[in-house]
PDB file of N, CA and C in Angstrom:
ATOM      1  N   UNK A  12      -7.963   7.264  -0.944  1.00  0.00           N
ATOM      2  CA  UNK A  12      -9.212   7.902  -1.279  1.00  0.00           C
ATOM      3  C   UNK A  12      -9.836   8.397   0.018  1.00  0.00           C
ATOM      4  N   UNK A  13     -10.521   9.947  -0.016  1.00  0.00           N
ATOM      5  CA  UNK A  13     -11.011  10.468   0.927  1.00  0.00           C
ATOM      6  C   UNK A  13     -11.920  10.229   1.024  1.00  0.00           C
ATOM      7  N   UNK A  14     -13.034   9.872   2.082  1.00  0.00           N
ATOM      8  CA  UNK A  14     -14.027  10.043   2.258  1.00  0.00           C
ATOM      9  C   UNK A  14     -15.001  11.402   2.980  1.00  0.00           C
ATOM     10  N   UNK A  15     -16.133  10.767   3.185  1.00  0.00           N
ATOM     11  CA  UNK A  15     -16.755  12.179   4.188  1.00  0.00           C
ATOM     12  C   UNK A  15     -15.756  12.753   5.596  1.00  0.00           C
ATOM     13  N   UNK A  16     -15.722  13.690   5.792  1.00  0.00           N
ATOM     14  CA  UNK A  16     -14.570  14.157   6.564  1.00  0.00           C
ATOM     15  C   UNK A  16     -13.705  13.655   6.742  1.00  0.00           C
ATOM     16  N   UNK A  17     -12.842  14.006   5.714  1.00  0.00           N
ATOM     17  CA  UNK A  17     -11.748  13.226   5.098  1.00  0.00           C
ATOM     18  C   UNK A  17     -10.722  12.234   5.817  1.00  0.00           C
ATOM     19  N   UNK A  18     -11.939  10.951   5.993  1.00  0.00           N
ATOM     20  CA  UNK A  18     -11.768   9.621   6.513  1.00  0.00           C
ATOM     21  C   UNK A  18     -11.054   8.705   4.990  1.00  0.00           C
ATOM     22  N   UNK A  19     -10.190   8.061   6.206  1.00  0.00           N
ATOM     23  CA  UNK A  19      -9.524   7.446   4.376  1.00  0.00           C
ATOM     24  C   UNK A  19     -10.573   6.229   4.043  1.00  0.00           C
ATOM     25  N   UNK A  20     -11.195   5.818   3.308  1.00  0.00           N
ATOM     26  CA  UNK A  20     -11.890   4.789   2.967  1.00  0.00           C
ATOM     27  C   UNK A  20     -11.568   3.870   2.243  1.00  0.00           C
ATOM     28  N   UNK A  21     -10.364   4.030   1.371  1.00  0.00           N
ATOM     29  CA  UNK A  21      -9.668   3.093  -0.487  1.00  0.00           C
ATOM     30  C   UNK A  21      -8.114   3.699  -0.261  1.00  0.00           C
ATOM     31  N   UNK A  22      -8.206   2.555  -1.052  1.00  0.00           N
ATOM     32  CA  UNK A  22      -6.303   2.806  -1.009  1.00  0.00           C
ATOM     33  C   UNK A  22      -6.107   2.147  -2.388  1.00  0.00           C
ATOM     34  N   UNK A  23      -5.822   2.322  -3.293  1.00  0.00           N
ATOM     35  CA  UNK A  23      -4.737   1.771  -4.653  1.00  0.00           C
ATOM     36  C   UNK A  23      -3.359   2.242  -4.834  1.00  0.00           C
ATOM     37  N   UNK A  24      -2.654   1.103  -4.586  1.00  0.00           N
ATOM     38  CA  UNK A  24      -1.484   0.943  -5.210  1.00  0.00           C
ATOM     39  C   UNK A  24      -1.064   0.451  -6.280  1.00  0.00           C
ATOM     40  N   UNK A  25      -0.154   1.091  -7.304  1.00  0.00           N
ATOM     41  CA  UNK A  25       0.372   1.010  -8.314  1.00  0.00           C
ATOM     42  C   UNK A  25       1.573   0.724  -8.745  1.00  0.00           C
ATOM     43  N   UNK A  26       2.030  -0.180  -9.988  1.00  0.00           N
ATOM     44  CA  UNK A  26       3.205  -0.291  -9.998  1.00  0.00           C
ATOM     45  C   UNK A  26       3.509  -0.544 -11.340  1.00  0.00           C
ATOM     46  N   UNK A  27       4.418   0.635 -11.975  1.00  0.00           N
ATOM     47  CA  UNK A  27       4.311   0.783 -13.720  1.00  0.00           C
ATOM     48  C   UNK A  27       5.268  -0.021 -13.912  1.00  0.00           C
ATOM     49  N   UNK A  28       5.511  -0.921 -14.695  1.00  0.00           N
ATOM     50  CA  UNK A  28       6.699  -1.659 -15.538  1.00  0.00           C
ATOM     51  C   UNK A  28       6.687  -1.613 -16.745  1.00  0.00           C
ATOM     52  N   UNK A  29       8.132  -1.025 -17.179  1.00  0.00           N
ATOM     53  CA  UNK A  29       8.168  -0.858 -18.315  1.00  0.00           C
ATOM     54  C   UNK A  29       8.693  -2.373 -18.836  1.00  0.00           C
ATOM     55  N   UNK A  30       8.214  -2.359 -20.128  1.00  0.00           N
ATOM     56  CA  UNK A  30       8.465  -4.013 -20.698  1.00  0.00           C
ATOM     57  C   UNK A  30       8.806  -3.676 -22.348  1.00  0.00           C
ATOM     58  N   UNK A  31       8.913  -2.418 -22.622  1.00  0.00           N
ATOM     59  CA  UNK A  31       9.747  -1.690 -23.688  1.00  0.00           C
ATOM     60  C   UNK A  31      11.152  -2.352 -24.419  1.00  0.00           C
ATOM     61  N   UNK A  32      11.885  -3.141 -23.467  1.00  0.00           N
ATOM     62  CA  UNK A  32      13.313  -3.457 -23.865  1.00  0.00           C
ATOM     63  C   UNK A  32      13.296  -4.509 -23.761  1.00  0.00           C
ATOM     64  N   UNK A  33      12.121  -5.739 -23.888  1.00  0.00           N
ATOM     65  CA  UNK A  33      11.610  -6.493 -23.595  1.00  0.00           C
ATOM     66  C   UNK A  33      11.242  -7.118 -25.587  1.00  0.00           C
ATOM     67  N   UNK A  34      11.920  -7.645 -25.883  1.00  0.00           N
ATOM     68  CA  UNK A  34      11.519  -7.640 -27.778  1.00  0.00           C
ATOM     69  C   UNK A  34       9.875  -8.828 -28.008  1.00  0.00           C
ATOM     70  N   UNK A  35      10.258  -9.377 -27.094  1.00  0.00           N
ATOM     71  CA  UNK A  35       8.732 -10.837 -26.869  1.00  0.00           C
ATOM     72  C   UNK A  35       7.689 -10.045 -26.236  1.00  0.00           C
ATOM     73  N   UNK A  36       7.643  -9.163 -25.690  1.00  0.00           N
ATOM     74  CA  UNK A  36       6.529  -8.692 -24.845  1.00  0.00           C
ATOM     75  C   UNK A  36       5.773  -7.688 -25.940  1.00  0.00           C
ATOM     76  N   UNK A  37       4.210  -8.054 -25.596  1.00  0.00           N
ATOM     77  CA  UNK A  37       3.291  -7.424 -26.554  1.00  0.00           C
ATOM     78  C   UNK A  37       2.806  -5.921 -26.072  1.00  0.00           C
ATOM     79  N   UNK A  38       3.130  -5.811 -25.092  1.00  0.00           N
ATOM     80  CA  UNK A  38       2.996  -4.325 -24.505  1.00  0.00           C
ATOM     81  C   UNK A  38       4.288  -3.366 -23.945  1.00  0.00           C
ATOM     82  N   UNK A  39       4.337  -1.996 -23.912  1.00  0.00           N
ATOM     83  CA  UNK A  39       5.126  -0.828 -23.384  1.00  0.00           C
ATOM     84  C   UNK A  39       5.730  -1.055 -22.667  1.00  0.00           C
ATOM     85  N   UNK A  40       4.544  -0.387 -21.540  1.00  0.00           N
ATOM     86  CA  UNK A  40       4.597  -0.483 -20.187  1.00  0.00           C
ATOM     87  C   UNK A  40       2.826  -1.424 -19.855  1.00  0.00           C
ATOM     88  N   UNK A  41       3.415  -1.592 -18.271  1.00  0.00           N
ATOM     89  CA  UNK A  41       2.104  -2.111 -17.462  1.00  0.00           C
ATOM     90  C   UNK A  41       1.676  -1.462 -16.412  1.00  0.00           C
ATOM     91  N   UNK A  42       0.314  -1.534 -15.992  1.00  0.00           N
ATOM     92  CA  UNK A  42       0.817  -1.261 -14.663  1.00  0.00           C
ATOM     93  C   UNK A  42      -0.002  -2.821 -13.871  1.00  0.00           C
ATOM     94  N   UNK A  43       0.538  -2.869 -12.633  1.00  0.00           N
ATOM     95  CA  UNK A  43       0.384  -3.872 -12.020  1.00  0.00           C
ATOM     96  C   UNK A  43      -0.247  -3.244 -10.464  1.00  0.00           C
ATOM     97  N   UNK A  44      -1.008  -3.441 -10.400  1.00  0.00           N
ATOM     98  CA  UNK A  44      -2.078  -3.161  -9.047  1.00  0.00           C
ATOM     99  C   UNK A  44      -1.388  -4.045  -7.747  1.00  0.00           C
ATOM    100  N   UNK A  45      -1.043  -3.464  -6.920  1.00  0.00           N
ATOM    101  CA  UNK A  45       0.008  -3.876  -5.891  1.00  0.00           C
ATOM    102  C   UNK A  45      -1.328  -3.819  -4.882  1.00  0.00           C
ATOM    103  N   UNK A  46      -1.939  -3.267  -4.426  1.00  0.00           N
ATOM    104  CA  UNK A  46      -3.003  -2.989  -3.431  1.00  0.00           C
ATOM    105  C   UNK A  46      -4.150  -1.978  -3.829  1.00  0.00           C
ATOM    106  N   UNK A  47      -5.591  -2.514  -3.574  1.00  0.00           N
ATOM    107  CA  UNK A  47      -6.382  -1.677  -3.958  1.00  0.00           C
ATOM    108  C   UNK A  47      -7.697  -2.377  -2.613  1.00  0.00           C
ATOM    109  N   UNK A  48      -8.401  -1.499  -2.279  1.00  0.00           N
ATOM    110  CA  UNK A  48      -9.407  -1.834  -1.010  1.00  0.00           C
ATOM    111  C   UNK A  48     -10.206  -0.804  -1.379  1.00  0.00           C
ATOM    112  N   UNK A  49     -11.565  -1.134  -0.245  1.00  0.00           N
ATOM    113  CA  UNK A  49     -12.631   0.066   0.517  1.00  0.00           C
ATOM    114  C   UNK A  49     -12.864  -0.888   1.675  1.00  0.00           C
ATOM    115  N   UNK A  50     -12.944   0.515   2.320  1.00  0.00           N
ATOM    116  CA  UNK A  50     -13.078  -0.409   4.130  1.00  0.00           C
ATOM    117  C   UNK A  50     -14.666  -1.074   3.734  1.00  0.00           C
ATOM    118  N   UNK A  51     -14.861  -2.051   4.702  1.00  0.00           N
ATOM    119  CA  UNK A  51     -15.815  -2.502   3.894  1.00  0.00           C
ATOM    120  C   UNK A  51     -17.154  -2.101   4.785  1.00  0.00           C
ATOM    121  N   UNK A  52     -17.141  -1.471   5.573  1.00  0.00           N
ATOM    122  CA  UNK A  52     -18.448  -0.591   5.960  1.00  0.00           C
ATOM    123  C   UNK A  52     -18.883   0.511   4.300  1.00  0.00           C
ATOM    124  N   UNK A  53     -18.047   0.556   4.223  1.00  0.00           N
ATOM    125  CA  UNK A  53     -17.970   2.341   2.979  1.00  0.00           C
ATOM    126  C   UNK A  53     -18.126   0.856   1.054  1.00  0.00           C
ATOM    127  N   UNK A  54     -18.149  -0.112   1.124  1.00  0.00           N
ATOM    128  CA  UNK A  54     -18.832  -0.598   0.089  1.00  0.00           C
ATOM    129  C   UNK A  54     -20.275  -0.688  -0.578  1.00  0.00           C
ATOM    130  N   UNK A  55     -19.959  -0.888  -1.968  1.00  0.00           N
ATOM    131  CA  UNK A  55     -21.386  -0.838  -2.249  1.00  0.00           C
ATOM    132  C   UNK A  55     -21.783   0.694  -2.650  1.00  0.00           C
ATOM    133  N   UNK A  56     -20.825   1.711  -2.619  1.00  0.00           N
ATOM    134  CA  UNK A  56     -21.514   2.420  -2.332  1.00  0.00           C
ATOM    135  C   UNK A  56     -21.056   3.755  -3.660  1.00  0.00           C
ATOM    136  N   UNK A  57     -19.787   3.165  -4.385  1.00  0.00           N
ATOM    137  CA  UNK A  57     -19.597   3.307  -5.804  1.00  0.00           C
ATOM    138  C   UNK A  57     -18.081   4.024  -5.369  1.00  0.00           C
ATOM    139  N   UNK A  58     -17.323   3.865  -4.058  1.00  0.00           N
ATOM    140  CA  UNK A  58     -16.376   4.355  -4.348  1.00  0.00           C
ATOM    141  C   UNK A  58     -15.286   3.499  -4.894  1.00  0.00           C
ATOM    142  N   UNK A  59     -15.567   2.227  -4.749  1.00  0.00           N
ATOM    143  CA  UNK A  59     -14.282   0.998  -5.372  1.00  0.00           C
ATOM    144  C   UNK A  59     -14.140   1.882  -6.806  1.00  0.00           C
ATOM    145  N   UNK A  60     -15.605   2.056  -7.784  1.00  0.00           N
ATOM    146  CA  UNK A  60     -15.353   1.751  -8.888  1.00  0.00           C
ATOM    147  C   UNK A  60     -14.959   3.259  -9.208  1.00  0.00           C
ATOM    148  N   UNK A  61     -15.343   4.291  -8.423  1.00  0.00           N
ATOM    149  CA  UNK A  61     -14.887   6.000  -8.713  1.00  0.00           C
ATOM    150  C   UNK A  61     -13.232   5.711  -8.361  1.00  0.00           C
ATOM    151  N   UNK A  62     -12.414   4.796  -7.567  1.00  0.00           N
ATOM    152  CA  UNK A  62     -11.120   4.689  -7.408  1.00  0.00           C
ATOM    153  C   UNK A  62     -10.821   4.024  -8.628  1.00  0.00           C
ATOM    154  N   UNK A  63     -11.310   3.022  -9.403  1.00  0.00           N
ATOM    155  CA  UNK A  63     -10.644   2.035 -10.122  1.00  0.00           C
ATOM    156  C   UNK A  63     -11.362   3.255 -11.390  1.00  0.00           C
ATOM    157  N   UNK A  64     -11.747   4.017 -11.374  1.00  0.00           N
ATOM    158  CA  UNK A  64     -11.731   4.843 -12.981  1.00  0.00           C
ATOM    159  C   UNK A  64     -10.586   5.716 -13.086  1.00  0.00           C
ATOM    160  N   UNK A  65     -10.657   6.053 -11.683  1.00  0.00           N
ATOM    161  CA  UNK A  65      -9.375   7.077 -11.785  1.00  0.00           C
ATOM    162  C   UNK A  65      -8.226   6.528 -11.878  1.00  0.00           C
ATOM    163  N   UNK A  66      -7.501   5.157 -11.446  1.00  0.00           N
ATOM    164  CA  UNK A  66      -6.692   4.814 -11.742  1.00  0.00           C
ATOM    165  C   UNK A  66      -6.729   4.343 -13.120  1.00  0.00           C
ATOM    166  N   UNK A  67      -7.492   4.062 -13.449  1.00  0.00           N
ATOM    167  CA  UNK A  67      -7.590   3.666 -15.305  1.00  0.00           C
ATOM    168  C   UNK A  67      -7.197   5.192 -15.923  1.00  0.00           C
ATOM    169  N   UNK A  68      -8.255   6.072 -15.312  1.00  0.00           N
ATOM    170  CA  UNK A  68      -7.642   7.709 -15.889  1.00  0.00           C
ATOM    171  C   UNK A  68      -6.038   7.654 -16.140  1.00  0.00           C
ATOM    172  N   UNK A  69      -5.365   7.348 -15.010  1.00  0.00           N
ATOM    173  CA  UNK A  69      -4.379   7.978 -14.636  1.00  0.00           C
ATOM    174  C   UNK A  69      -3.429   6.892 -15.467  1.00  0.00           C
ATOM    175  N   UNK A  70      -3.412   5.525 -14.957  1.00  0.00           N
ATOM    176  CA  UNK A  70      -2.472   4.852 -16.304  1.00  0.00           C
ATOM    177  C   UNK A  70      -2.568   5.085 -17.841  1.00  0.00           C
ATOM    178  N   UNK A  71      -4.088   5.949 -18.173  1.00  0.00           N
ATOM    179  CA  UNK A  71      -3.818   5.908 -19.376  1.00  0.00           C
ATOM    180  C   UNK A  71      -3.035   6.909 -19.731  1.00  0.00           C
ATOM    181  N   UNK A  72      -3.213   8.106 -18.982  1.00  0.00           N
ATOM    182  CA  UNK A  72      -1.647   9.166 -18.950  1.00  0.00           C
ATOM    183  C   UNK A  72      -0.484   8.652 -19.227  1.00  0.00           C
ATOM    184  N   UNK A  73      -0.716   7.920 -17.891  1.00  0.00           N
ATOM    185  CA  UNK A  73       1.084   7.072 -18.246  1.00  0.00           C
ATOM    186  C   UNK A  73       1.303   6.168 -19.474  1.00  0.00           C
ATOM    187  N   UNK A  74       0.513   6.731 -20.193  1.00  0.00           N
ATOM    188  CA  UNK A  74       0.423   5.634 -21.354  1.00  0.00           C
ATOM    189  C   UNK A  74       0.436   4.007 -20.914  1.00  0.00           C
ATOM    190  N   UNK A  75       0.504   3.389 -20.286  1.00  0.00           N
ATOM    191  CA  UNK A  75      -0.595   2.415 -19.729  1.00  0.00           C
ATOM    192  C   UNK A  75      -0.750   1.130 -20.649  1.00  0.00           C
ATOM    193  N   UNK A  76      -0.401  -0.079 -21.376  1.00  0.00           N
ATOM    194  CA  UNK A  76      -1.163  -0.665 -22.212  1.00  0.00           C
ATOM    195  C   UNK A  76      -1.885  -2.016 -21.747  1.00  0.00           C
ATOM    196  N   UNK A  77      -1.558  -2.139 -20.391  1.00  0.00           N
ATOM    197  CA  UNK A  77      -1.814  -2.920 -19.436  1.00  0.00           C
ATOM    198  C   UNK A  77      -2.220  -2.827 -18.096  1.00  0.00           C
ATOM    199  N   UNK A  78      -3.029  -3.222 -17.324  1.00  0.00           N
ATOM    200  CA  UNK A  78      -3.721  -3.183 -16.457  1.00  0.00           C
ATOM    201  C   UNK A  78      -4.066  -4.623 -15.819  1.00  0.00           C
ATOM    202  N   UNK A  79      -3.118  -5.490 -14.662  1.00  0.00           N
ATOM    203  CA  UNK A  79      -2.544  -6.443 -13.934  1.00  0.00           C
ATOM    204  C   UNK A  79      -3.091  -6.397 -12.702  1.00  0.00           C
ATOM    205  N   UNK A  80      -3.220  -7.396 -12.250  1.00  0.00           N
ATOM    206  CA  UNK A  80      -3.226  -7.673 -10.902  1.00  0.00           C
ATOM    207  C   UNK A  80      -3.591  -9.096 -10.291  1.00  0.00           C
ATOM    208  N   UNK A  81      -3.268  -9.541  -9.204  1.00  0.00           N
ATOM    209  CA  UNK A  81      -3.636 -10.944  -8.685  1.00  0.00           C
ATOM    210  C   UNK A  81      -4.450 -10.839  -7.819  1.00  0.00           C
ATOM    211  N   UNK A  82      -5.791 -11.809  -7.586  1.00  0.00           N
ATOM    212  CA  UNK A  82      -7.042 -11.779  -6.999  1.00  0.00           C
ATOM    213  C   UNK A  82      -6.535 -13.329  -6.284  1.00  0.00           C
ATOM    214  N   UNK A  83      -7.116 -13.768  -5.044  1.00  0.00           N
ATOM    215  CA  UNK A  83      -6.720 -14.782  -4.602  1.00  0.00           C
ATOM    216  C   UNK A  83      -8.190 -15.620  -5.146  1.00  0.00           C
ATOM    217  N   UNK A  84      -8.273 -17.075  -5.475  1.00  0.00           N
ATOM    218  CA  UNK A  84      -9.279 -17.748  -6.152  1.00  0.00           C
ATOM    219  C   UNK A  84     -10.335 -17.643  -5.342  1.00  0.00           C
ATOM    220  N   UNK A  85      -9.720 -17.713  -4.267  1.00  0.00           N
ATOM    221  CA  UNK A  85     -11.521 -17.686  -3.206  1.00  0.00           C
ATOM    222  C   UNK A  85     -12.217 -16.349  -2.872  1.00  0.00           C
ATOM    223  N   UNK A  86     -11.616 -15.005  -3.536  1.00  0.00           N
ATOM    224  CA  UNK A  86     -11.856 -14.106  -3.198  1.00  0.00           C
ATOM    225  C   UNK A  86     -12.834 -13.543  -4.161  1.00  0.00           C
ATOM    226  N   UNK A  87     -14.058 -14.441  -4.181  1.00  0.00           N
ATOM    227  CA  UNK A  87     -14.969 -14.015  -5.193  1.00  0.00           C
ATOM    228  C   UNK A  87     -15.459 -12.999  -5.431  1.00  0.00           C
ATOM    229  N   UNK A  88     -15.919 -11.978  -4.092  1.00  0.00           N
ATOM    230  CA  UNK A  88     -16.253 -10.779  -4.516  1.00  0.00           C
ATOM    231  C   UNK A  88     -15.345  -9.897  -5.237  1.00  0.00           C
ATOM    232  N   UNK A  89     -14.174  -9.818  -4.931  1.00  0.00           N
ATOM    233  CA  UNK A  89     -13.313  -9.086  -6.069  1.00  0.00           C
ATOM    234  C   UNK A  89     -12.758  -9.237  -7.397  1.00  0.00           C
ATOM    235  N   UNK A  90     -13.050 -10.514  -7.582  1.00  0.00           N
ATOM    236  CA  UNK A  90     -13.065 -11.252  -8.995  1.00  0.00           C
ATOM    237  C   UNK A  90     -14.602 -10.323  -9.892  1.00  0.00           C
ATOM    238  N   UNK A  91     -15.691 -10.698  -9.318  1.00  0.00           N
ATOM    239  CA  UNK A  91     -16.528 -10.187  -9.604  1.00  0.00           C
ATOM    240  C   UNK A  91     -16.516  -8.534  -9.544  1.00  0.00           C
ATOM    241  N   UNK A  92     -15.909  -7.724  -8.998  1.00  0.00           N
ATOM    242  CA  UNK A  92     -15.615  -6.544  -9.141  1.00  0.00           C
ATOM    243  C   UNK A  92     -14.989  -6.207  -9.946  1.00  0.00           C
ATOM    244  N   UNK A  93     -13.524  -6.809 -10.257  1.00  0.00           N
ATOM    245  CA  UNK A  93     -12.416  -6.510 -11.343  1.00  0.00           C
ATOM    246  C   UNK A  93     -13.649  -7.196 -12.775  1.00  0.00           C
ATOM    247  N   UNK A  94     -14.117  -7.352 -12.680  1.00  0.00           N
ATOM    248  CA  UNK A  94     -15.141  -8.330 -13.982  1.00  0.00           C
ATOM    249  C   UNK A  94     -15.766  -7.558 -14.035  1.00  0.00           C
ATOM    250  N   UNK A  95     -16.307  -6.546 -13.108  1.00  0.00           N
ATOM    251  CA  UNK A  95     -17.471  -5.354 -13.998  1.00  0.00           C
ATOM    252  C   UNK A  95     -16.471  -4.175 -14.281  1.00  0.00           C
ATOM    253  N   UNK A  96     -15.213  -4.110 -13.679  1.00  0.00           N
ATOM    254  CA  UNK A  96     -14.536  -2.920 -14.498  1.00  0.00           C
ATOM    255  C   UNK A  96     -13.914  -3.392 -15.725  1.00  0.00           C
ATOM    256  N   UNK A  97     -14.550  -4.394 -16.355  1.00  0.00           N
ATOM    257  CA  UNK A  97     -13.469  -4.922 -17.463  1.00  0.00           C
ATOM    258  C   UNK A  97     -12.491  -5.587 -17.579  1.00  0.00           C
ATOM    259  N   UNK A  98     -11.975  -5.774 -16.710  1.00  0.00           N
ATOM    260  CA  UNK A  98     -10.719  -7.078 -16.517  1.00  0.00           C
ATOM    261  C   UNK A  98     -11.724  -8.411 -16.326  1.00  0.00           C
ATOM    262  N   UNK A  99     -10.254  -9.193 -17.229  1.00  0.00           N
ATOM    263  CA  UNK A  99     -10.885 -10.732 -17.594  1.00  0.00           C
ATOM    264  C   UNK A  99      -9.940 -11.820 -17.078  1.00  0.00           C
ATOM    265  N   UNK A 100      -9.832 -13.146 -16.554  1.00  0.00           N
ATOM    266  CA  UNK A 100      -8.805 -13.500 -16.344  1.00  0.00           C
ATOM    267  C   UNK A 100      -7.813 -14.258 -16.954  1.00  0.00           C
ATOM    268  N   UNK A 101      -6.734 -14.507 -16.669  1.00  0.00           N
ATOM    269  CA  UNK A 101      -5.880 -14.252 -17.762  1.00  0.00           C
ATOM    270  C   UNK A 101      -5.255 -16.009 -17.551  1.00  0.00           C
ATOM    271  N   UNK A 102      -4.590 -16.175 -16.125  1.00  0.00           N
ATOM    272  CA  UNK A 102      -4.098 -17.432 -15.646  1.00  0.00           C
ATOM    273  C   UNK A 102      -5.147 -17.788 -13.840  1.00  0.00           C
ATOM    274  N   UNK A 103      -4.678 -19.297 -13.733  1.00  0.00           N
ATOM    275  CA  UNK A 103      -4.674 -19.832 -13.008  1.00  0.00           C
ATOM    276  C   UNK A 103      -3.261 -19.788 -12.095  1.00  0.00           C
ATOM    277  N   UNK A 104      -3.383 -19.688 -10.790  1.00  0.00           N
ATOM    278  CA  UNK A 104      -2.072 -20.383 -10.109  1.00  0.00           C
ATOM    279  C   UNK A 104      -2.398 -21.290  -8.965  1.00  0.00           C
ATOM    280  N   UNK A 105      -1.653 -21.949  -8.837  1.00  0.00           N
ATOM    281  CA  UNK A 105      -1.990 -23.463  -7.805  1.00  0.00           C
ATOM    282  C   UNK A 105      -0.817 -23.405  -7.333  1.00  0.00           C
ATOM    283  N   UNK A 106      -0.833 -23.497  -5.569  1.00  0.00           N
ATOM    284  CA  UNK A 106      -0.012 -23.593  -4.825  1.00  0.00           C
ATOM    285  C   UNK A 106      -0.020 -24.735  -4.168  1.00  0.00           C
TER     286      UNK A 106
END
């Protein structure tokens, strides 16, 4: 994602899996969020969530029936971010 003079500010990465040939699985495809940021001077400031619409735009193209990703437990502010775009959580993991 560009910013004002087209400084990079966001980055999302994506990663579609198809789960089609898959007979137990309740969805298509997925996609699975590999990396997503804003430098964090440039937060707050509505580009997380103008990146995370467009990637919702764009998986739903890809026909999309899933929308994944892993948040580390202590990483509360992004828990709370993925929670106002609508994602809920799903599991726990303990290392």
């Amino acid at each position: 994602m560009l910013g004002r003079d087209d400084q990079l500010i966001g980055i999302n990465a994506v990663r579609i899996v198809d789960l089609s040939e898959h007979p137990r699985s309740r969805y298509r495809r997925m996609a699975f969020i590999t990396a997503f940021g804003v430098e964090e001077i440039e937060r707050r400031r509505g580009y997380g969530t103008a990146l995370f619409d467009h990637m919702r735009k764009w998986s739903s193209e890809e026909e999309v029936d899933l929308i994944s990703l892993n948040v580390s437990a202590s990483n509360e502010v992004a828990q709370a971010f993925y929670r106002r775009m609508g994602l809920a959580p799903r599991s726990v993991q303990m290392d």
